[in-house]
Tab-separated table of C-alpha atoms and ligand atoms in Angstrom:
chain	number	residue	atom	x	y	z
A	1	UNK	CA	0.000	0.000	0.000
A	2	UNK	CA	1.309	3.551	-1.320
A	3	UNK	CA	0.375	6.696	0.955
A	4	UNK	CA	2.636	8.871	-1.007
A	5	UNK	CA	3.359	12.749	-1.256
A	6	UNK	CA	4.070	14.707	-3.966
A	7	UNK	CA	6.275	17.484	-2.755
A	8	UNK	CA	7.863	20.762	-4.459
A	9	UNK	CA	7.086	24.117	-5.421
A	10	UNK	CA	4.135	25.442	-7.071
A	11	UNK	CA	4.327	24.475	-10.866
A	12	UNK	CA	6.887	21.457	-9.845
A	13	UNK	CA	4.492	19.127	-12.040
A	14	UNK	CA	3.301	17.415	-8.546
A	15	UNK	CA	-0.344	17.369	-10.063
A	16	UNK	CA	0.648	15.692	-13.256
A	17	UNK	CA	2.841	13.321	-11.609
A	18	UNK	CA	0.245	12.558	-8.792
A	19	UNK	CA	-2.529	12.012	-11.907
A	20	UNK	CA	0.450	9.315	-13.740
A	21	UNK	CA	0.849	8.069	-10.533
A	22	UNK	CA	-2.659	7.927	-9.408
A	23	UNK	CA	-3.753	5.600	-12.863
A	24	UNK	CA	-0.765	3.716	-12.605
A	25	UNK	CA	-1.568	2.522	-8.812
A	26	UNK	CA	-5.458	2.578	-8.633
A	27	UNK	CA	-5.453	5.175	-5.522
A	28	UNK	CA	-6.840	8.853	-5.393
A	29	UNK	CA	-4.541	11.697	-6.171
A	30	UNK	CA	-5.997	14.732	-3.613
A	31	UNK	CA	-4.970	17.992	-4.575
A	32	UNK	CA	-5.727	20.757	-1.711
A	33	UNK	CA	-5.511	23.619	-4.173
A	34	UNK	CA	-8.351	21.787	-6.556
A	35	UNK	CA	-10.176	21.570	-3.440
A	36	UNK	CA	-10.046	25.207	-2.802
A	37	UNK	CA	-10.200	26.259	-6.496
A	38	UNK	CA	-13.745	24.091	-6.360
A	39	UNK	CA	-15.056	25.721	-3.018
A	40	UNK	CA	-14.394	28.852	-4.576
A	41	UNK	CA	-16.241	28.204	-7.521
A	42	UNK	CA	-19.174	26.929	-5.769
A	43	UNK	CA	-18.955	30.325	-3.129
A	44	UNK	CA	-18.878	27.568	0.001
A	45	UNK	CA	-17.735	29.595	3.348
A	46	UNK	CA	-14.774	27.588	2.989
A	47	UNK	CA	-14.193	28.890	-0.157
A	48	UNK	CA	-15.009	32.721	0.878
A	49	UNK	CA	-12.820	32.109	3.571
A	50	UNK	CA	-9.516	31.037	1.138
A	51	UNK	CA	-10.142	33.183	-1.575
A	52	UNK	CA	-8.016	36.072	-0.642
A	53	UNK	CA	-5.329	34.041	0.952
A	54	UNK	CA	-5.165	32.027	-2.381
A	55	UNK	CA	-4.784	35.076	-5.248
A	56	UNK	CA	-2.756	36.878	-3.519
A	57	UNK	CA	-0.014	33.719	-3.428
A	58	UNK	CA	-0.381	33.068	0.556
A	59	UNK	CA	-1.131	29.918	2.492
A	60	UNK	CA	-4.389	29.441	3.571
A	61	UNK	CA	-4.325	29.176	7.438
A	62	UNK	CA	-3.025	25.543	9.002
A	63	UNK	CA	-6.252	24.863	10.460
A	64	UNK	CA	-8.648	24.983	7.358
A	65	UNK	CA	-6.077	22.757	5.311
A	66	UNK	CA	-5.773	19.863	7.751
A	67	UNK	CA	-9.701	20.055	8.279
A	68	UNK	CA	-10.119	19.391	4.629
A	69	UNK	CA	-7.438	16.735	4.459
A	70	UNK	CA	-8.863	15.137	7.498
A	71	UNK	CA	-12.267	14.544	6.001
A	72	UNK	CA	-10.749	13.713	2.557
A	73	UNK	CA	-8.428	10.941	4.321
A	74	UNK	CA	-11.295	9.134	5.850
A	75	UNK	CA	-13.178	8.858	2.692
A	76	UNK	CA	-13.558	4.910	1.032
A	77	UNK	CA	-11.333	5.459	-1.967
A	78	UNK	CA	-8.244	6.394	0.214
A	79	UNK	CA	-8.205	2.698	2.096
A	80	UNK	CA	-6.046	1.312	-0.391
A	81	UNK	CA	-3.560	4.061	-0.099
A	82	UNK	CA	-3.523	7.564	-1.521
A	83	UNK	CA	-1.412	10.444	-3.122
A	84	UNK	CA	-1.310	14.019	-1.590
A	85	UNK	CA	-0.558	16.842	-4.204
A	86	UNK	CA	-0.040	20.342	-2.170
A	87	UNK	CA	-0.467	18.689	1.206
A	88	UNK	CA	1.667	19.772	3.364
A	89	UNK	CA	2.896	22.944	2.801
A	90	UNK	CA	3.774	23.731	6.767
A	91	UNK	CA	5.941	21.853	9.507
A	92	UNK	CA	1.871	22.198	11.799
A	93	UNK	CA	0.340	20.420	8.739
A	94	UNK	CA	3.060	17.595	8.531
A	95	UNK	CA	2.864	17.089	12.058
A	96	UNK	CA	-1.206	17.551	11.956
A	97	UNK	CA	-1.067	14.726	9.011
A	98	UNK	CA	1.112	12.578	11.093
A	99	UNK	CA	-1.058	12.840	14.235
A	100	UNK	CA	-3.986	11.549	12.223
A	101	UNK	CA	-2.207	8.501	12.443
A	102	UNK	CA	-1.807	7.363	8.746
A	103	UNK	CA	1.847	6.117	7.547
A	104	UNK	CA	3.809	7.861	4.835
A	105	UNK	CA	5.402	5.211	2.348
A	106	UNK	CA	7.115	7.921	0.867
A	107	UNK	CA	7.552	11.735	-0.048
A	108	UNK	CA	8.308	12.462	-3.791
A	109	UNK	CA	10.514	15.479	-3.687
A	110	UNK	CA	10.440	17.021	-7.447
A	111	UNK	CA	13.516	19.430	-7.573
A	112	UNK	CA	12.877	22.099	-10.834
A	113	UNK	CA	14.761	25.195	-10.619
A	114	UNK	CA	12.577	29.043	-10.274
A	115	UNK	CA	13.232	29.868	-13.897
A	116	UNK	CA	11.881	26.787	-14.860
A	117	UNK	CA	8.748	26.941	-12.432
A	118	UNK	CA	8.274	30.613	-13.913
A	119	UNK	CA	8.380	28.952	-17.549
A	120	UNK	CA	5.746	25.824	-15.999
A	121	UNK	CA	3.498	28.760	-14.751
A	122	UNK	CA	3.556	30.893	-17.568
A	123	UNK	CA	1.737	28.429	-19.440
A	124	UNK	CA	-0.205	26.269	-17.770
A	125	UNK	CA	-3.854	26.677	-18.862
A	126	UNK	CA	-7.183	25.066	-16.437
A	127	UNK	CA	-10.018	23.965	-17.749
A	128	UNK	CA	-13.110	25.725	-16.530
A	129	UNK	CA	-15.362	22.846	-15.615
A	130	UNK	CA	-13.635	19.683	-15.536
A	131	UNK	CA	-10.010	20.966	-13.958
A	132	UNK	CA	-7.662	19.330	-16.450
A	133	UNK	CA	-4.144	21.156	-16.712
A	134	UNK	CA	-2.465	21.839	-19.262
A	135	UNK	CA	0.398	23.868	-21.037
A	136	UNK	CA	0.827	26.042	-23.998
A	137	UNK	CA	4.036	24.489	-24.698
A	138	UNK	CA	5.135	21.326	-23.402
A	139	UNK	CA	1.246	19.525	-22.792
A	140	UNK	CA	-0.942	21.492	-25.285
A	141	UNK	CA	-4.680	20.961	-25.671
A	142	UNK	CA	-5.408	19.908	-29.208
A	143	UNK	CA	-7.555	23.004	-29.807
A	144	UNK	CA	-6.178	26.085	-28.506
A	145	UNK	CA	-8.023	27.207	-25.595
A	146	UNK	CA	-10.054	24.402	-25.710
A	147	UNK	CA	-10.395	21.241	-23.397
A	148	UNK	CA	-9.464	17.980	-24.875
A	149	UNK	CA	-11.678	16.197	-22.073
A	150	UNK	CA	-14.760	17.767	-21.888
A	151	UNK	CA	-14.637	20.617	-24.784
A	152	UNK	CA	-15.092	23.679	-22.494
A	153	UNK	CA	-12.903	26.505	-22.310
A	154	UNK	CA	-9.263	27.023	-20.956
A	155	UNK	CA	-8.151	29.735	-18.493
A	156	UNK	CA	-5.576	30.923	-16.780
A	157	UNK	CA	-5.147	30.280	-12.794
A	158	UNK	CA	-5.531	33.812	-11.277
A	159	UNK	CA	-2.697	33.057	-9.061
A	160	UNK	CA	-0.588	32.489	-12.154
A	161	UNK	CA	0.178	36.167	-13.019
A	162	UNK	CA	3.533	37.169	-12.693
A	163	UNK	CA	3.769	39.172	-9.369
A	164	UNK	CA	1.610	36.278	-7.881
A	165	UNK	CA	3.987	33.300	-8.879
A	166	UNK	CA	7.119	35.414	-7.250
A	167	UNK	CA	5.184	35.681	-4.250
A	168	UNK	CA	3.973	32.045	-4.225
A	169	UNK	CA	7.859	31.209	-4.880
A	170	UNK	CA	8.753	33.422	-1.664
A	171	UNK	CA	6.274	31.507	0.363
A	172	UNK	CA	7.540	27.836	-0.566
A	173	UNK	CA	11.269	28.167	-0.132
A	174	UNK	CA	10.284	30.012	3.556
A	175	UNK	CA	7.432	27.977	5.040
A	176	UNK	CA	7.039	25.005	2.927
A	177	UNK	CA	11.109	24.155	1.954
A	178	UNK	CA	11.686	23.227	5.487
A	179	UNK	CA	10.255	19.867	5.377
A	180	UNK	CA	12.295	18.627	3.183
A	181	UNK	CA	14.423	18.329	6.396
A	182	UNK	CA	11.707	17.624	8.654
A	183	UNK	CA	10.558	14.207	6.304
A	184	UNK	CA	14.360	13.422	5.628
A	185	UNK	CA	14.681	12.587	9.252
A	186	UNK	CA	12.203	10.741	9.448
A	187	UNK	CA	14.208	8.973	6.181
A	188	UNK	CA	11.171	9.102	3.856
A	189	UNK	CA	11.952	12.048	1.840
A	190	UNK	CA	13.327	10.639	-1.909
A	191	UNK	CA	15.087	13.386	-4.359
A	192	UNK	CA	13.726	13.228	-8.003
A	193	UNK	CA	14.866	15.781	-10.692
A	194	UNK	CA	11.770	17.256	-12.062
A	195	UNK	CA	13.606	18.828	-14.982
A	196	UNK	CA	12.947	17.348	-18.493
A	197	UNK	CA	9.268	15.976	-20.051
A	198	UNK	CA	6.585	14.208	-17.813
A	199	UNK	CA	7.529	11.220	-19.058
A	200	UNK	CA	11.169	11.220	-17.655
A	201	UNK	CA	10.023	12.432	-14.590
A	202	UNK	CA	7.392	9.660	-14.570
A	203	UNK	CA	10.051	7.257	-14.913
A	204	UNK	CA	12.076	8.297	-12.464
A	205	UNK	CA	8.901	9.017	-10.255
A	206	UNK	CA	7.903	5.291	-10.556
A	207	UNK	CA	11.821	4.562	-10.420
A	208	UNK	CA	11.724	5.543	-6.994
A	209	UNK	CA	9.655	3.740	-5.789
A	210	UNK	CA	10.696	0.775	-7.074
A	211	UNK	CA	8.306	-0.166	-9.757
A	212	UNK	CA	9.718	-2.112	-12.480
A	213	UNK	CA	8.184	0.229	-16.232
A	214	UNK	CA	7.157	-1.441	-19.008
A	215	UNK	CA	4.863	0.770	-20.653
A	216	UNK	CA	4.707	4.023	-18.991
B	301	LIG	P1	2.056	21.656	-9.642
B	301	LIG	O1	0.922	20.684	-9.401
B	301	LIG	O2	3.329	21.248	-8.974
B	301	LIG	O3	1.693	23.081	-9.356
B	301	LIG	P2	1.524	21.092	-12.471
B	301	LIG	O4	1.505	19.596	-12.528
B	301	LIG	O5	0.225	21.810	-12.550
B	301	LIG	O6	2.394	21.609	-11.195
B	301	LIG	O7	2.488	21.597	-13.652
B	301	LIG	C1	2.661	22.995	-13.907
B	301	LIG	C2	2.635	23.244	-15.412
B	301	LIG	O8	3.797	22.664	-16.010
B	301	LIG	C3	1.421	22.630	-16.134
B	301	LIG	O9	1.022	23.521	-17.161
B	301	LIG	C4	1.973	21.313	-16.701
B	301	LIG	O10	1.297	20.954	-17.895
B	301	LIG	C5	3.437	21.668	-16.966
B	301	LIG	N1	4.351	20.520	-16.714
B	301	LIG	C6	4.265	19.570	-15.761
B	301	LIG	N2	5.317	18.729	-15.827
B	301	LIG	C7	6.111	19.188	-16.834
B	301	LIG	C8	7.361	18.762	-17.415
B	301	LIG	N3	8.027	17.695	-16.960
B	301	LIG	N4	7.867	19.494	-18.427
B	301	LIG	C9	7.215	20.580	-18.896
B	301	LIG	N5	6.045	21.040	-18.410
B	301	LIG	C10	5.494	20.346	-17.399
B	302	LIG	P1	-1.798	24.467	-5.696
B	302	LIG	O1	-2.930	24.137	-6.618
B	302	LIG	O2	-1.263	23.269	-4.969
B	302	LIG	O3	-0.720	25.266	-6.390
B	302	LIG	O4	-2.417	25.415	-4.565
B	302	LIG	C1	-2.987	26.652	-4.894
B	302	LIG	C2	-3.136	27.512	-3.657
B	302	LIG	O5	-4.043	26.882	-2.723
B	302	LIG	C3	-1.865	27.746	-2.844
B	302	LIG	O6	-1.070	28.800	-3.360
B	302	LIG	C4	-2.457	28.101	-1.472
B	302	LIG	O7	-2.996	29.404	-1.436
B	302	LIG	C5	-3.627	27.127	-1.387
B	302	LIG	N1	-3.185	25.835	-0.794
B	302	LIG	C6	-3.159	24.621	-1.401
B	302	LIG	N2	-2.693	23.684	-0.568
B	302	LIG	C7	-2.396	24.315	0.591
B	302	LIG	C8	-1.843	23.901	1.838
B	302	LIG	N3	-1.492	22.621	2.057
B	302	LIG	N4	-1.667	24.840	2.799
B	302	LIG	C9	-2.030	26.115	2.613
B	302	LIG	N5	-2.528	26.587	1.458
B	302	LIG	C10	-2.717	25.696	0.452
């Protein structure tokens, strides 16, 4: 059984790798920031409550984070094991997570330099209704602006402008950086290069944990 977590900085490629890794093991891939994105979108007071914490590049606060996770956690689908994309960001949510007693197999550490993230950023494109990612560049959609999966229209993540990616960079290599430390005490932290395309970093992903590829 795989608990796994997909850690880096924003625009690392954790959600693409969690979604590889997600098919490729059967388990649910649980994004926080989809989570918020969606309670946004549907105006919940979670949602109000993140909103401003979330464009302007900040964490939302410890407490609302490791309530959602909490409930997500003890939902069917994650019984068989799960992967956390975004989750956590804080040395209070890693030591939240741990205290809800569930094991961590591993943590996927994706290194990608800033100018590289900036480049990720730039381009990524969401889909307005069904959340698929994408990027102008290296994972285009085969109509521009246009959802392979569903047909509906592509935007651009509000928190993806310029001034809002520096800040979000800021806030990971001060609050979120650290537990790279904290998890490589605890020996489960495993170093990944997260340059090159998603397949390479799928490979060396699936590498790491020890899963022989035939077909990826
Ligand atoms: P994160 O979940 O870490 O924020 P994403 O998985 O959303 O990152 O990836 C950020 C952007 O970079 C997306 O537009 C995605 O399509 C693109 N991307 C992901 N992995 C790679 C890669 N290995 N090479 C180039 N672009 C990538
Ligand atoms: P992401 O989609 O992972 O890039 O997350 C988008 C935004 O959601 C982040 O910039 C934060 O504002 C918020 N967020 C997601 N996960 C967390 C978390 N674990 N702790 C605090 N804020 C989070």
């Amino acid at each position: 059984m795989y608990n796994l977590i997909m850690f880096g900085p924003p625009g690392a490629g954790k959600g693409t790798q969690a979604k590889i890794i997600s098919k490729q093991f059967g388990i649910p891939a649980i994004s926080t920031g989809e989570m918020i994105r969606a309670a946004i979108k549907a105006s919940t007071p979670m949602g109000l409550a993140a909103k401003s914490y979330t464009e302007s590049g900040s964490l939302v606060p410890d407490e609302v984070v490791i309530g959602i996770i909490k409930e997500r956690l003890t939902e069917d689908d994650c019984k068989n094991g799960f992967i956390l994309d975004g989750f956590p960001r804080t040395i209070p949510q890693a030591e939240a997570l741990a205290s809800m007693g569930v094991e961590i197999t591993k943590v996927i550490s994706f290194e990608v330099s800033d100018k590289a993230i900036v480049d990720r950023m730039s381009g990524r494109r969401l889909c307005s209704a069904c959340s698929a990612s994408y990027h102008t560049v290296y994972a285009p959609s085969a109509e521009e602006g246009k959802c392979d999966a569903c047909g509906s229209e592509l935007i651009i993540r509000k928190d993806d402008r310029k001034d809002v990616v520096e800040s979000r960079l800021l806030t990971y290599h001060r609050e979120t950086e650290p537990l790279k430390e904290f998890y490589s005490k605890l020996n489960l932290l495993v170093v990944v290069d997260g340059e090159g395309t998603v397949e390479d970093v799928s490979k060396r992903a699936l590498e790491a944990l020890g899963v022989v590829l035939h077909n990826v």
